[in-house]
Coordinates of C-alpha atoms in Angstrom, one line a residue:
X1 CA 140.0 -38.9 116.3
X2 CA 136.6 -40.1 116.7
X3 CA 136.6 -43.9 117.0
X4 CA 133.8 -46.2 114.9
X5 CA 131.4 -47.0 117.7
X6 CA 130.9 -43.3 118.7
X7 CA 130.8 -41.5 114.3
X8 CA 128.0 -45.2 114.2
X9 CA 125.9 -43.9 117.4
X10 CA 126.3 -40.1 116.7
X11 CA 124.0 -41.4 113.4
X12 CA 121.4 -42.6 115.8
X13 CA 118.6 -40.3 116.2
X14 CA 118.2 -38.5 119.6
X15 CA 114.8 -40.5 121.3
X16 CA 111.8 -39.3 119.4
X17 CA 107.7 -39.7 119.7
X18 CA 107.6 -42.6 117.9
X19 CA 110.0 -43.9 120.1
X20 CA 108.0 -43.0 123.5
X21 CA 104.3 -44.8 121.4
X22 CA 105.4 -48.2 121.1
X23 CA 102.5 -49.1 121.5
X24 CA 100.4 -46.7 119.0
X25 CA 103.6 -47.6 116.4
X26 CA 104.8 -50.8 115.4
X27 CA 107.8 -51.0 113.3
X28 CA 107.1 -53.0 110.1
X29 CA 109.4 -56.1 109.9
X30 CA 111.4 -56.4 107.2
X31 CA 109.4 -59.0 105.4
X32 CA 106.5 -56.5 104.6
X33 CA 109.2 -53.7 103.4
X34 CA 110.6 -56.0 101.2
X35 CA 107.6 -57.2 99.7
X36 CA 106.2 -53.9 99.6
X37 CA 109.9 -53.2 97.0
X38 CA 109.3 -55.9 95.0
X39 CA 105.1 -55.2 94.3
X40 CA 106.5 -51.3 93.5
X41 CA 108.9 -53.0 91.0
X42 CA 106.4 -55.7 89.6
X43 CA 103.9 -52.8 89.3
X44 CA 105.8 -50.5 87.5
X45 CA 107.5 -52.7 85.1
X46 CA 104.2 -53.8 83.8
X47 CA 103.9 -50.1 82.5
X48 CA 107.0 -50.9 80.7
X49 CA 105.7 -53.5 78.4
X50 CA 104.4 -51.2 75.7
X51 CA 107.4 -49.5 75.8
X52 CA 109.6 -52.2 75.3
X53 CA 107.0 -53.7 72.6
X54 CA 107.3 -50.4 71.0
X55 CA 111.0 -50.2 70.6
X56 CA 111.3 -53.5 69.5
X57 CA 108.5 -52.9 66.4
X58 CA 110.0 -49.7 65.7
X59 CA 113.7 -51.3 65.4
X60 CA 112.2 -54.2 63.6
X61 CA 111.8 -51.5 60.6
X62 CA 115.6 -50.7 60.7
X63 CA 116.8 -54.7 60.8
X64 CA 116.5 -55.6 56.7
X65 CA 118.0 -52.6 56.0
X66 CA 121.2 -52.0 54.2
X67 CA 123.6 -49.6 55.6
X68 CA 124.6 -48.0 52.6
X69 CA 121.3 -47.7 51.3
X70 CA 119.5 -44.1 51.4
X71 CA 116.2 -45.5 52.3
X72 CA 114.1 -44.1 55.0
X73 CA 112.5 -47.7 56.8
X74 CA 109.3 -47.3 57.0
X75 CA 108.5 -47.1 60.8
X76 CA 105.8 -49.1 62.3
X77 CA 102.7 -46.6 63.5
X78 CA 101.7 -49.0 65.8
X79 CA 105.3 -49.3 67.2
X80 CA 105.7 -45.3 67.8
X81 CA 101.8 -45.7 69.3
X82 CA 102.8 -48.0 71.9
X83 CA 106.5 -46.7 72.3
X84 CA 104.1 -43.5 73.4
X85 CA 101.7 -45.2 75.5
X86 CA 104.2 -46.7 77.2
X87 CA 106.2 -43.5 78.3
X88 CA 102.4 -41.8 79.5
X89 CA 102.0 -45.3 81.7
X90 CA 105.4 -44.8 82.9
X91 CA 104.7 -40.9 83.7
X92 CA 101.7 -41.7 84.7
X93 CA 102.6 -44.3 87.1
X94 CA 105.4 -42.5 88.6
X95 CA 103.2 -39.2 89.3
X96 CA 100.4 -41.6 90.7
X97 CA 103.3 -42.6 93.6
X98 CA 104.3 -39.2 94.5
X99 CA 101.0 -38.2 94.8
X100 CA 100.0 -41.5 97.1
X101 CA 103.3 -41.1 99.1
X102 CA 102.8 -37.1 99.6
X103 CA 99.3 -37.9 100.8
X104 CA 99.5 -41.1 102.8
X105 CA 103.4 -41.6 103.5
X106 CA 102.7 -45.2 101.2
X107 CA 103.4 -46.0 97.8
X108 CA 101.5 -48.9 96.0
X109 CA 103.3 -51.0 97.4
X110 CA 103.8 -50.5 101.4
X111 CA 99.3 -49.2 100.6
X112 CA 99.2 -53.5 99.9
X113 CA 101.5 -54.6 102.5
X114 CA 99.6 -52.5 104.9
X115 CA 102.6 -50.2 106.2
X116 CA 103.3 -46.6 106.1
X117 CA 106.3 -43.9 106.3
X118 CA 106.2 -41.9 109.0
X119 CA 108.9 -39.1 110.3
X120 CA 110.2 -38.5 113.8
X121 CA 106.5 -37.4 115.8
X122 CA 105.3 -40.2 113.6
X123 CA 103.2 -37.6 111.3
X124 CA 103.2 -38.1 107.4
X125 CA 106.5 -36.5 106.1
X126 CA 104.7 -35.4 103.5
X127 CA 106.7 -34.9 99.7
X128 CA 109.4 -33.6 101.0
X129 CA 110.6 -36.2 103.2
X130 CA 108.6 -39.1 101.7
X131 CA 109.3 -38.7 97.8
X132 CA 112.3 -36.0 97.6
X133 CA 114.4 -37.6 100.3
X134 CA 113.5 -40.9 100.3
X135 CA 112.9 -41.3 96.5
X136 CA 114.9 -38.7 94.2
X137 CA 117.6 -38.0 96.1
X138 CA 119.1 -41.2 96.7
X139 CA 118.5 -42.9 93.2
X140 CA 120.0 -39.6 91.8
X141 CA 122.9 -39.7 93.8
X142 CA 122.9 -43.7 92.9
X143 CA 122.3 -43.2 89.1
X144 CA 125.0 -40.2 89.2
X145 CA 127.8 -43.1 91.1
X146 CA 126.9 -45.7 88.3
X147 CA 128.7 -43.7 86.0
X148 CA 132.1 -44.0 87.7
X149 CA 133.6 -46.8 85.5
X150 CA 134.5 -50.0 87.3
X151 CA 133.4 -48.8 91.0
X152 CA 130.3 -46.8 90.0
X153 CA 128.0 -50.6 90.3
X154 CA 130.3 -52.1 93.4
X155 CA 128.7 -48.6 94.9
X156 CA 125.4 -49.2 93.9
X157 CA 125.3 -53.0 95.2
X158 CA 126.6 -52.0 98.6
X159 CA 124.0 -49.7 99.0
X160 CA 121.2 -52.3 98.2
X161 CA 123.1 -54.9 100.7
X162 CA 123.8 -52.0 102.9
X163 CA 120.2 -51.2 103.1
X164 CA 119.0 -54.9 103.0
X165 CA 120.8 -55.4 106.2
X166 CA 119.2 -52.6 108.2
X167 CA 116.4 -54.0 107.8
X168 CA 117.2 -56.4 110.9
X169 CA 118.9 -54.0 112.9
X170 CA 115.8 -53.6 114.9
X171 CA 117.6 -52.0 118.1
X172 CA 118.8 -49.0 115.1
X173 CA 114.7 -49.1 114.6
X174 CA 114.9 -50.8 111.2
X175 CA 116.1 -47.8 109.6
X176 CA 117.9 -48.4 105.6
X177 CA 120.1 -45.3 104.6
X178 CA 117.0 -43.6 102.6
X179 CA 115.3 -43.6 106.3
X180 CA 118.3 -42.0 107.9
X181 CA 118.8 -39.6 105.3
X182 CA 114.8 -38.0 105.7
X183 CA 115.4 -39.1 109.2
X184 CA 111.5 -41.4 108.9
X185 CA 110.8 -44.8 110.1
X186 CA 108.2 -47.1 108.5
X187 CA 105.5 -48.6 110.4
X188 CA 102.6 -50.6 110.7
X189 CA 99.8 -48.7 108.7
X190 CA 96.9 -50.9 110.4

């Protein structure tokens, strides 16, 4: 049986380009990464707001109601207007990333904080390894776990933690498990 120091370095990636360019790649530190996560976050919940306002107006018209009244309330056009301009921002703002990080290996985000995803020769992974692998993949498997009752958010918080603290394990080349699992670093974009 394989003992835990030699299953943690068999996860280590053999010695790559970007290793061998030090100096034509700089690892970004983990202050830009996570500011780079929280402008994403910040960005894309502002295209939430008409959503949410939506939603609210629109169950505003079901609050005076009686129960066991037939009634139909009388629904808000304004409410279903912004409920629907809300899901286009959201659509529209989720397409606008995958085409950024396809193109340039940087969401809105990492494009601001100046840094950049880039795979093993340090090329752009392109959508496959930028958006399916570092994106869907993992918050599917993540949103899939959170359905487990009791464990499914324990799960989900030791993956953020768990991917928190590799951000400082600069001699495993700052890599978080979404890096490890589309085998890409991020780097200074300058």
């Amino acid at each position: 049986m394989q003992d835990f120091k030699e299953i943690y370095q068999s996860t280590q990636l053999e010695k790559s380009h970007i290793e061998d360019d030090y100096d034509e790649f700089e690892l970004a530190n983990p202050g830009k990464r996570i500011a780079a996560y929280i402008l994403n976050y910040l960005i894309g919940a502002v295209a939430y707001i008409p959503l949410i306002w939506g939603v609210v107006e629109i169950a505003g018209g079901y609050s005076g109601m009686n129960p066991e009244s037939n009634i139909q309330p009388e629904l808000s056009g304004f409410g279903i207007g912004l409920t629907m301009l809300g899901g286009v921002l959201i659509l529209g703002f989720l397409i606008f990333q995958a085409v950024l990080m396809s193109k340039t290996g940087q969401s809105l985000g990492k494009r601001i904080m100046k840094i950049k995803v880039v795979d093993e020769e340090g090329e752009n992974p392109g959508f496959k390894g930028v958006v399916l692998m570092r994106e869907i993949v993992p918050n599917l498997a993540l949103t899939v776990i959170a359905m487990i009752p009791f464990i499914g958010g324990i799960i989900q918080f030791g993956f953020w933690i768990a991917c928190l603290v590799m951000l400082f394990l600069i001699d495993r080349n700052r890599q978080t498990l979404q890096d490890l699992i589309a085998k890409t670093y991020v780097v200074d974009a300058d």
